[in-house]
Short mmCIF file of C-alpha atoms and ligand atoms in Angstrom, two decimals:
data_model
loop_
_atom_site.label_atom_id
_atom_site.label_comp_id
_atom_site.label_asym_id
_atom_site.label_seq_id
_atom_site.Cartn_x
_atom_site.Cartn_y
_atom_site.Cartn_z
CA MET A 422 -15.94 -7.63 -5.82
CA LEU A 423 -12.37 -9.17 -5.36
CA MET A 424 -10.08 -6.86 -7.39
CA ARG A 425 -6.12 -6.75 -7.96
CA GLY A 426 -4.59 -3.01 -7.19
CA GLY A 427 -1.31 -2.95 -8.54
CA THR A 428 1.08 -5.30 -7.40
CA SER A 429 -2.01 -6.18 -4.83
CA LYS A 430 -4.91 -8.08 -4.33
CA GLY A 431 -7.89 -7.54 -1.98
CA ALA A 432 -11.83 -7.57 -1.87
CA TYR A 433 -13.53 -4.33 -2.44
CA PHE A 434 -17.07 -3.65 -0.71
CA LEU A 435 -19.58 -0.46 -1.06
CA ALA A 436 -19.72 1.36 2.84
CA GLN A 437 -23.78 0.89 2.52
CA ASP A 438 -22.57 -3.33 2.72
CA LEU A 439 -21.12 -3.31 5.75
CA PRO A 440 -21.58 -2.48 8.92
CA ALA A 441 -21.70 0.69 10.38
CA ASP A 442 -20.05 -0.26 13.57
CA PRO A 443 -15.85 -0.74 13.23
CA ALA A 444 -15.75 -3.38 15.43
CA GLU A 445 -18.27 -5.20 13.74
CA ARG A 446 -16.86 -4.67 10.01
CA ASP A 447 -13.23 -6.11 11.50
CA ASP A 448 -15.43 -8.89 12.56
CA LEU A 449 -17.08 -9.88 9.57
CA LEU A 450 -13.60 -8.86 7.31
CA LEU A 451 -11.86 -11.28 9.58
CA ARG A 452 -14.01 -14.33 8.49
CA VAL A 453 -14.69 -12.97 4.87
CA MET A 454 -10.31 -13.09 4.56
CA GLY A 455 -10.44 -15.99 6.83
CA SER A 456 -7.80 -14.62 9.28
CA PRO A 457 -6.29 -15.86 11.82
CA ASP A 458 -5.04 -18.51 9.85
CA PRO A 459 -1.71 -18.48 8.38
CA ARG A 460 -3.06 -20.21 5.00
CA GLN A 461 -6.35 -18.18 5.15
CA ILE A 462 -7.87 -21.37 3.99
CA ASP A 463 -11.31 -20.62 4.98
CA GLY A 464 -11.66 -17.13 3.38
CA LEU A 465 -10.67 -14.68 0.38
CA GLY A 466 -6.96 -13.22 1.81
CA GLY A 467 -3.62 -14.78 -0.09
CA ALA A 468 -2.08 -15.76 3.04
CA HIS A 469 0.04 -12.88 2.82
CA PRO A 470 -0.91 -9.17 3.43
CA LEU A 471 -0.43 -8.13 0.11
CA THR A 472 -3.44 -10.18 -0.51
CA SER A 473 -5.23 -10.06 2.05
CA LYS A 474 -6.93 -6.14 2.35
CA VAL A 475 -9.44 -4.62 1.59
CA GLY A 476 -10.84 -1.27 0.53
CA VAL A 477 -14.32 -0.32 2.11
CA VAL A 478 -16.05 2.90 -0.70
CA SER A 479 -18.62 5.53 -0.68
CA ALA A 480 -20.35 8.33 -2.25
CA SER A 481 -17.27 11.97 -0.53
CA THR A 482 -19.81 14.32 1.35
CA ASP A 483 -16.67 16.52 0.59
CA PRO A 484 -17.41 18.85 -2.40
CA ASP A 485 -13.36 18.69 -3.41
CA ALA A 486 -14.22 14.28 -3.71
CA ASP A 487 -16.10 12.09 -5.83
CA VAL A 488 -15.61 9.07 -3.38
CA ASP A 489 -14.25 8.22 -0.29
CA TYR A 490 -12.09 4.93 -0.03
CA LEU A 491 -11.07 3.52 3.87
CA PHE A 492 -8.10 1.13 2.96
CA LEU A 493 -7.78 -1.70 5.73
CA GLN A 494 -5.17 -4.03 6.47
CA VAL A 495 -6.20 -7.23 7.81
CA ALA A 496 -3.73 -9.56 8.95
CA VAL A 497 -3.08 -12.89 7.98
CA ASP A 498 -1.76 -14.57 10.86
CA ARG A 499 -3.36 -12.44 13.50
CA PRO A 500 -7.27 -11.62 14.03
CA GLU A 501 -5.86 -7.64 13.62
CA VAL A 502 -7.63 -5.59 11.67
CA THR A 503 -5.91 -1.49 11.31
CA ASP A 504 -7.00 1.21 9.73
CA ARG A 505 -3.79 3.14 10.49
CA GLN A 506 -2.36 2.63 6.76
CA ASN A 507 -3.48 3.55 3.83
CA CYS A 508 -2.71 1.63 0.16
CA GLY A 509 -1.63 3.16 -2.71
CA ASN A 510 -2.04 -0.55 -4.81
CA ILE A 511 -5.51 -0.89 -3.14
CA LEU A 512 -5.90 2.68 -4.74
CA ALA A 513 -5.40 2.07 -7.87
CA GLY A 514 -8.57 -0.17 -7.80
CA ILE A 515 -10.99 2.18 -6.12
CA GLY A 516 -11.52 4.63 -9.03
CA PRO A 517 -12.68 1.58 -11.49
CA PHE A 518 -14.70 0.19 -8.34
CA ALA A 519 -16.69 3.37 -7.87
CA VAL A 520 -17.72 3.41 -12.24
CA GLU A 521 -18.21 -0.65 -11.77
CA ARG A 522 -21.42 0.15 -8.38
CA GLY A 523 -22.26 3.24 -9.91
CA LEU A 524 -21.05 5.91 -7.85
CA VAL A 525 -19.10 7.62 -10.73
CA ALA A 526 -20.77 8.56 -14.52
CA PRO A 527 -18.22 7.12 -16.75
CA GLY A 528 -16.90 9.63 -19.24
CA ASP A 529 -17.18 8.65 -22.93
CA GLY A 530 -13.47 7.68 -23.69
CA GLU A 531 -11.92 8.11 -19.92
CA THR A 532 -12.49 8.78 -16.40
CA SER A 533 -11.17 10.59 -13.39
CA VAL A 534 -12.09 10.58 -10.17
CA ARG A 535 -11.80 12.63 -7.41
CA ILE A 536 -10.64 9.81 -3.80
CA ARG A 537 -10.81 11.32 -0.43
CA MET A 538 -8.52 8.48 1.08
CA LEU A 539 -9.90 8.37 4.39
CA ASN A 540 -7.16 6.97 5.81
CA THR A 541 -4.75 9.89 5.88
CA GLY A 542 -7.69 12.56 5.05
CA GLU A 543 -5.84 13.02 1.84
CA LEU A 544 -6.87 13.32 -1.41
CA ALA A 545 -5.60 11.88 -4.92
CA ILE A 546 -6.91 11.54 -8.65
CA ALA A 547 -7.52 8.52 -10.59
CA SER A 548 -8.21 8.71 -14.67
CA PHE A 549 -8.53 5.47 -16.36
CA PRO A 550 -10.09 4.61 -19.65
CA THR A 551 -13.65 3.89 -20.24
CA PRO A 552 -14.31 3.91 -23.77
CA GLY A 553 -18.27 3.70 -24.68
CA GLY A 554 -18.59 4.14 -20.83
CA ARG A 555 -17.59 0.71 -19.36
CA VAL A 556 -14.37 0.40 -18.04
CA ASP A 557 -11.09 -1.44 -19.90
CA TYR A 558 -8.60 -2.48 -17.93
CA SER A 559 -7.08 -4.67 -19.75
CA GLY A 560 -6.52 -2.00 -22.41
CA THR A 561 -7.39 -4.01 -26.01
CA ALA A 562 -10.95 -2.36 -26.51
CA SER A 563 -9.85 -0.49 -28.67
CA GLY A 564 -8.63 -3.15 -30.56
CA ALA A 565 -5.42 -2.99 -29.66
CA ALA A 566 -3.25 -6.44 -28.98
CA SER A 567 -2.49 -5.00 -25.55
CA GLY A 568 -2.54 -2.25 -22.96
CA THR A 569 0.36 0.04 -22.70
CA ALA A 570 0.73 0.05 -19.09
CA GLU A 571 3.41 -2.89 -17.07
CA ILE A 572 4.22 -2.82 -13.94
CA SER A 573 7.07 -4.89 -12.06
CA GLY A 574 4.93 -7.33 -10.26
CA VAL A 575 2.14 -8.29 -12.42
CA PRO A 576 2.81 -10.63 -15.28
CA GLY A 577 1.77 -8.24 -18.93
CA ALA A 578 -0.06 -5.06 -19.16
CA ALA A 579 -2.92 -3.36 -19.13
CA ALA A 580 -4.43 -0.70 -19.73
CA PRO A 581 -3.45 2.63 -17.41
CA VAL A 582 -4.33 3.61 -13.63
CA VAL A 583 -2.53 7.04 -13.59
CA ILE A 584 -2.97 8.57 -9.36
CA GLU A 585 -1.73 12.17 -9.31
CA PHE A 586 -1.52 12.68 -5.40
CA PRO A 587 -1.77 17.08 -4.96
CA GLN A 588 0.57 18.63 -2.29
CA GLY A 589 -0.68 16.84 1.10
CA GLY A 590 -0.80 19.02 4.06
CA ASN A 591 1.68 16.26 6.66
CA PRO A 592 5.30 17.17 7.52
CA LEU A 593 7.45 15.25 4.86
CA LEU A 594 10.14 14.80 7.65
CA PRO A 595 7.76 13.73 10.94
CA THR A 596 10.67 14.03 13.57
CA GLY A 597 11.51 17.73 11.92
CA ARG A 598 15.02 15.91 11.85
CA VAL A 599 16.72 14.85 8.32
CA ARG A 600 18.43 12.56 10.11
CA ASP A 601 17.96 10.47 13.82
CA VAL A 602 19.77 7.63 15.25
CA ILE A 603 16.65 5.41 16.48
CA ALA A 604 18.17 1.88 18.51
CA GLY A 605 22.42 2.84 17.84
CA THR A 606 21.76 3.73 13.88
CA GLU A 607 21.26 6.92 11.92
CA VAL A 608 17.76 6.64 9.59
CA THR A 609 15.96 9.03 8.27
CA CYS A 610 12.38 9.03 9.04
CA VAL A 611 9.54 10.35 6.04
CA ASP A 612 6.25 10.25 4.82
CA ASN A 613 5.13 10.94 1.52
CA GLY A 614 1.80 9.39 2.27
CA MET A 615 3.35 6.17 3.87
CA PRO A 616 5.45 6.71 7.09
CA VAL A 617 8.39 4.81 6.16
CA VAL A 618 12.22 4.66 7.60
CA LEU A 619 15.00 4.42 5.07
CA ILE A 620 17.82 2.41 7.06
CA PRO A 621 20.96 1.59 4.48
CA ALA A 622 20.79 -1.92 4.61
CA ALA A 623 24.77 -2.05 5.29
CA ALA A 624 24.37 -0.44 8.78
CA LEU A 625 21.79 -4.05 9.55
CA ASP A 626 24.81 -6.25 8.25
CA VAL A 627 22.64 -7.10 4.68
CA THR A 628 23.79 -5.95 1.37
CA GLY A 629 20.23 -4.65 0.52
CA TYR A 630 20.40 -7.08 -2.63
CA GLU A 631 18.98 -10.72 -0.81
CA THR A 632 15.34 -11.81 -1.74
CA PRO A 633 13.04 -11.07 0.74
CA THR A 634 12.85 -14.89 1.39
CA GLU A 635 16.20 -14.75 2.32
CA LEU A 636 15.81 -11.27 4.48
CA GLU A 637 12.53 -13.04 5.99
CA GLU A 638 15.01 -16.02 7.85
CA ASN A 639 17.19 -13.43 8.87
CA VAL A 640 15.93 -13.75 12.90
CA THR A 641 18.91 -11.14 14.36
CA LEU A 642 17.32 -8.66 11.32
CA ALA A 643 14.64 -9.51 13.09
CA ALA A 644 14.45 -8.35 15.98
CA ARG A 645 16.83 -5.25 14.91
CA LEU A 646 13.73 -4.10 12.91
CA ARG A 647 11.53 -4.61 15.37
CA GLU A 648 13.62 -2.92 17.58
CA ILE A 649 14.18 0.05 15.69
CA ARG A 650 10.00 0.10 14.21
CA LEU A 651 9.29 0.45 17.83
CA ALA A 652 11.83 3.22 18.37
CA ALA A 653 10.70 4.68 15.18
CA GLY A 654 6.82 4.76 15.81
CA LYS A 655 7.37 6.73 19.10
CA VAL A 656 9.53 9.90 17.19
CA MET A 657 7.15 9.86 14.53
CA GLY A 658 4.54 10.67 16.45
CA LEU A 659 2.25 7.34 15.66
CA GLY A 660 2.42 6.68 19.59
CA ASP A 661 2.90 1.97 20.17
CA VAL A 662 2.91 0.66 17.19
CA GLU A 663 3.40 -3.30 17.66
CA HIS A 664 0.44 -3.59 17.01
CA THR A 665 -0.14 -1.64 13.66
CA THR A 666 1.48 -1.46 9.98
CA ILE A 667 3.26 1.76 9.46
CA PRO A 668 5.91 3.05 10.02
CA LYS A 669 7.35 0.56 6.81
CA LEU A 670 10.95 -0.01 7.12
CA SER A 671 13.10 0.22 3.94
CA LEU A 672 16.51 -0.73 3.19
CA LEU A 673 18.35 1.02 1.06
CA ALA A 674 21.65 -0.43 -1.08
CA PRO A 675 23.63 1.43 -4.27
CA PRO A 676 20.92 0.84 -7.24
CA THR A 677 21.70 -2.42 -9.83
CA ASP A 678 19.71 -1.25 -12.79
CA GLY A 679 19.57 2.11 -13.72
CA GLY A 680 17.19 3.32 -11.02
CA ALA A 681 17.86 5.56 -8.33
CA VAL A 682 17.70 3.47 -5.22
CA MET A 683 17.39 -0.28 -4.88
CA THR A 684 15.18 -1.25 -1.86
CA ARG A 685 13.42 -4.05 0.78
CA THR A 686 10.83 -2.84 2.19
CA PHE A 687 8.94 -4.29 5.34
CA ILE A 688 5.59 -4.08 5.84
CA PRO A 689 6.80 -4.68 8.76
CA MET A 690 7.00 -7.91 9.58
CA ARG A 691 7.18 -9.51 6.04
CA CYS A 692 9.59 -8.07 3.18
CA HIS A 693 7.25 -7.34 0.39
CA THR A 694 8.12 -8.80 -3.21
CA SER A 695 8.08 -5.29 -4.47
CA ILE A 696 7.02 -2.07 -2.88
CA GLY A 697 4.29 -0.38 -2.04
CA VAL A 698 3.13 2.84 -3.83
CA LEU A 699 2.83 5.07 -1.19
CA GLY A 700 5.87 3.65 0.21
CA ALA A 701 7.97 3.73 -2.71
CA ALA A 702 6.53 7.87 -3.46
CA SER A 703 8.02 8.02 0.55
CA VAL A 704 11.50 6.57 -0.28
CA ALA A 705 11.65 8.92 -3.67
CA ALA A 706 10.59 11.76 -1.44
CA GLY A 707 13.04 10.85 0.55
CA LEU A 708 15.83 11.10 -1.38
CA LEU A 709 15.33 14.07 -2.09
CA VAL A 710 16.13 15.60 0.86
CA PRO A 711 19.43 17.03 0.70
CA GLY A 712 20.73 15.30 4.53
CA GLY A 713 19.47 11.97 4.37
CA VAL A 714 20.57 8.81 4.89
CA GLY A 715 20.34 7.67 1.26
CA GLU A 716 22.96 9.84 0.55
CA GLY A 717 25.91 8.37 -0.99
CA ILE A 718 23.87 5.55 -1.31
CA ALA A 719 21.16 6.77 -4.46
CA GLU A 720 22.09 7.96 -7.43
CA ALA A 721 21.21 12.00 -7.68
CA PRO A 722 17.87 11.76 -9.04
CA ALA A 723 18.66 13.17 -12.29
CA GLN A 724 16.59 16.84 -13.33
CA SER A 725 13.56 15.00 -14.52
CA ASP A 726 10.51 14.48 -11.31
CA ARG A 727 10.35 10.61 -12.87
CA ILE A 728 12.73 8.79 -9.56
CA ARG A 729 13.01 5.16 -10.14
CA ILE A 730 12.55 2.68 -6.73
CA GLU A 731 13.77 -0.53 -7.57
CA HIS A 732 12.93 -3.71 -5.58
CA PRO A 733 13.01 -7.05 -5.62
CA SER A 734 10.64 -7.49 -8.82
CA GLY A 735 12.01 -4.39 -10.37
CA PHE A 736 11.51 -1.15 -10.78
CA LEU A 737 8.21 1.27 -9.64
CA ASP A 738 8.89 4.53 -11.38
CA ILE A 739 7.76 7.92 -8.81
CA GLU A 740 7.02 11.24 -9.65
CA THR A 741 7.65 13.31 -7.08
CA SER A 742 8.91 17.05 -6.76
CA VAL A 743 9.85 18.89 -3.35
CA ASP A 744 10.82 21.90 -2.47
CA ALA A 745 13.58 21.73 0.24
CA GLY A 746 12.77 24.45 1.73
CA SER A 747 15.14 27.09 3.20
CA ALA A 748 16.96 27.60 6.18
CA GLY A 749 15.33 26.75 8.93
CA SER A 750 11.73 25.68 6.42
CA ALA A 751 10.45 22.60 6.51
CA PRO A 752 10.80 20.20 2.95
CA VAL A 753 7.02 20.92 1.41
CA VAL A 754 6.06 17.94 -1.44
CA ARG A 755 4.60 19.93 -4.02
CA ARG A 756 3.82 16.61 -6.26
CA THR A 757 3.69 13.30 -6.79
CA ALA A 758 2.24 10.81 -9.70
CA VAL A 759 2.65 7.33 -10.59
CA VAL A 760 1.22 4.73 -13.02
CA ARG A 761 -0.68 2.02 -11.58
CA THR A 762 -2.61 -1.32 -13.11
CA ALA A 763 -5.88 -2.99 -12.13
CA ARG A 764 -8.82 -5.58 -12.29
CA LYS A 765 -11.89 -7.18 -11.89
CA ILE A 766 -11.61 -10.62 -10.64
CA PHE A 767 -15.12 -11.45 -9.78
CA ASP A 768 -17.40 -10.16 -8.53
CA GLY A 769 -20.06 -12.24 -6.50
CA THR A 770 -21.30 -13.14 -3.00
CA VAL A 771 -18.87 -13.89 -0.47
CA PHE A 772 -19.77 -16.36 2.61
CA PRO A 773 -17.98 -15.69 5.54
CA ARG A 774 -16.78 -17.99 8.55
CA PRO A 775 -19.32 -18.20 10.67
CA ALA A 776 -19.32 -15.97 13.72
CA ALA A 777 -17.85 -16.52 16.82
CA SER A 778 -15.70 -19.69 15.58
CA THR A 779 -13.44 -20.99 17.11
CA PRO A 780 -10.67 -20.35 13.93
CA ALA A 781 -8.32 -23.41 13.85
CA PRO A 782 -6.79 -25.16 10.81
CA ALA A 783 -7.58 -28.06 11.58
CA ARG A 784 -11.48 -27.26 11.70
CA PRO A 785 -13.63 -28.53 8.65
CA LEU A 786 -13.76 -26.20 5.70
CA GLY A 787 -17.45 -25.38 4.17
CA GLY A 788 -20.77 -24.28 6.24
CA ASN A 789 -22.03 -20.85 6.43
CA ASP A 790 -24.61 -18.64 8.74
CA GLY A 791 -26.48 -17.72 5.71
CA SER A 792 -25.40 -14.32 5.94
CA ALA A 793 -23.65 -13.65 2.75
CA ALA A 794 -22.09 -10.00 2.45
CA ARG A 795 -23.23 -7.88 -0.66
O1 NQM B 881 2.74 1.90 0.10
C1 NQM B 881 1.88 -3.24 0.87
C2 NQM B 881 0.89 -2.85 -1.10
C3 NQM B 881 1.19 -1.93 0.03
C4 NQM B 881 0.71 -0.63 0.92
C5 NQM B 881 1.86 -2.24 2.47
C6 NQM B 881 1.06 0.24 -0.59
C7 NQM B 881 1.73 1.75 -0.55
O2 NQM B 881 1.69 -2.79 -1.81
O3 NQM B 881 0.63 2.63 -1.47
O4 NQM B 881 0.51 0.01 -1.80
O5 NQM B 881 3.19 -1.10 2.04
O6 NQM B 881 1.74 -2.99 3.59
O7 NQM B 881 0.12 -3.43 -1.83
#
């Protein structure tokens, strides 16, 4: 099933429809998405990391969860598939997909699905409307003219998918410090579901208000970000991150529209056109830790738990609270929640590019080996 999850788009599969062997599975997914090719012209991918995503879903054996969700990022122009990162946007479609595939019985009115996120081992609970036992993506099943949830980066309104993240077990500050100097730049490394390096935009000689395209064209910036990211991976305990998509890098600047902070996020080479859900959750939690690099840049969050993270196409509201800890004890995230929307776009049979074919943009289109995935 092809779905939009939040501000991302991807192919959703039942685990049983994919090869069990990860190498075989990844090879198949590259051929399904049309990678490696900057246009992904021969597959389902949309030629950007945000539209080259896969969710793999199965019934969970964990008594605390209904379904297991494995997120796979399929690189666009490299033959790489990684399970090292999670994705909170694709997560928004997992509950509806589980209902569509009969893994979870819908409630009459609303359904809550407990999702074990296999990439991190953490749990999420997604709640969405299911009037009459069917997923109501648009929020119009009751006769309303439109849904009630609008998210920046997606046109129009739809039904809300409310996602709760109970307190996680991972340290919020992976280096154990609130600030680190990495490759000569003062940063804060955080992980509230996504490892992110917070960097004041001004420290990298940009304003933080440039467009994603302008930032991607800045080769000096790209070199500095690469140097910071590779070094940060080591101090954050992620090892050699050359071929992974984590940590992400969020540049911080003062807010312009009533939010807490303005961001430009690198995922990790392309600049996000908005911001990832868990990426934003990490930025928000990072702002709540006293002494982080956001101080003096971000507006102090109000007393409420809702923190508005501004980004290139609007904002993303994150509800989170952090127990800053007393002297000597590490800060702990108490809770995180977010509202997304999702939509079923297409359900059917995908015909992957034949195995062991040479992917080159010039090769003729068409043809399949008859082995449809689902
Ligand atoms: O951080 C992009 C996205 C994401 C990830 C990325 C995401 C998240 O917007 O939870 O959703 O950071 O690679 O889909």
